């Protein structure tokens, strides 16, 4: 696994073939990152950030390290996987936006909402362990399954937005 990955302004990092990018340090995107439907895997045991001045779009982000991974820029992620004992913090000192387009799977990890906003911009399923959101903005179909989900801030159901609770799923609002 790589340490810290930094893409400079004007530079490009493209994942090709069957290559996934495994890293232990942070990820800074000031240039162009092309995921080509490959996975970015964070294995770090120390705190790290996803940051940069260029838009960040990921096909899949797997958080499998013990160190918390903090979102320090807005990002679009198709699938977010949080493994046992892992943590992702959805905002640094500034409120951030995390756009999900496919799924959030929490496998006994922690999704710390801070004051970030999660935007549902596709048919998205949230499954696995409990998840807490701060602001949740639903533009398409969102299915919450298997365990309780909590919204601490604002739930916005926009035109075309719908929330479905699967068997065993629950929704707690402003706890």
PDB file of N, CA and C in Angstrom, residues 21 28 46 89 164:
ATOM      1  N   UNK A  21      -6.314   1.130  -5.990  1.00  0.00           N
ATOM      2  CA  UNK A  21      -5.302   1.935  -5.331  1.00  0.00           C
ATOM      3  C   UNK A  21      -5.431   1.734  -3.832  1.00  0.00           C
ATOM      4  N   UNK A  28      -4.676  13.609  -1.782  1.00  0.00           N
ATOM      5  CA  UNK A  28      -4.892  14.997  -2.186  1.00  0.00           C
ATOM      6  C   UNK A  28      -5.037  15.044  -3.696  1.00  0.00           C
ATOM      7  N   UNK A  46      -3.395   5.561  11.086  1.00  0.00           N
ATOM      8  CA  UNK A  46      -3.377   6.920  11.610  1.00  0.00           C
ATOM      9  C   UNK A  46      -4.415   7.770  10.888  1.00  0.00           C
ATOM     10  N   UNK A  89     -15.124  10.275   8.653  1.00  0.00           N
ATOM     11  CA  UNK A  89     -15.728  11.490   9.184  1.00  0.00           C
ATOM     12  C   UNK A  89     -16.143  12.331   7.982  1.00  0.00           C
ATOM     13  N   UNK A 164     -37.312   4.504   1.571  1.00  0.00           N
ATOM     14  CA  UNK A 164     -37.949   3.215   1.815  1.00  0.00           C
ATOM     15  C   UNK A 164     -37.262   2.547   2.998  1.00  0.00           C
TER      16      UNK A 164
END
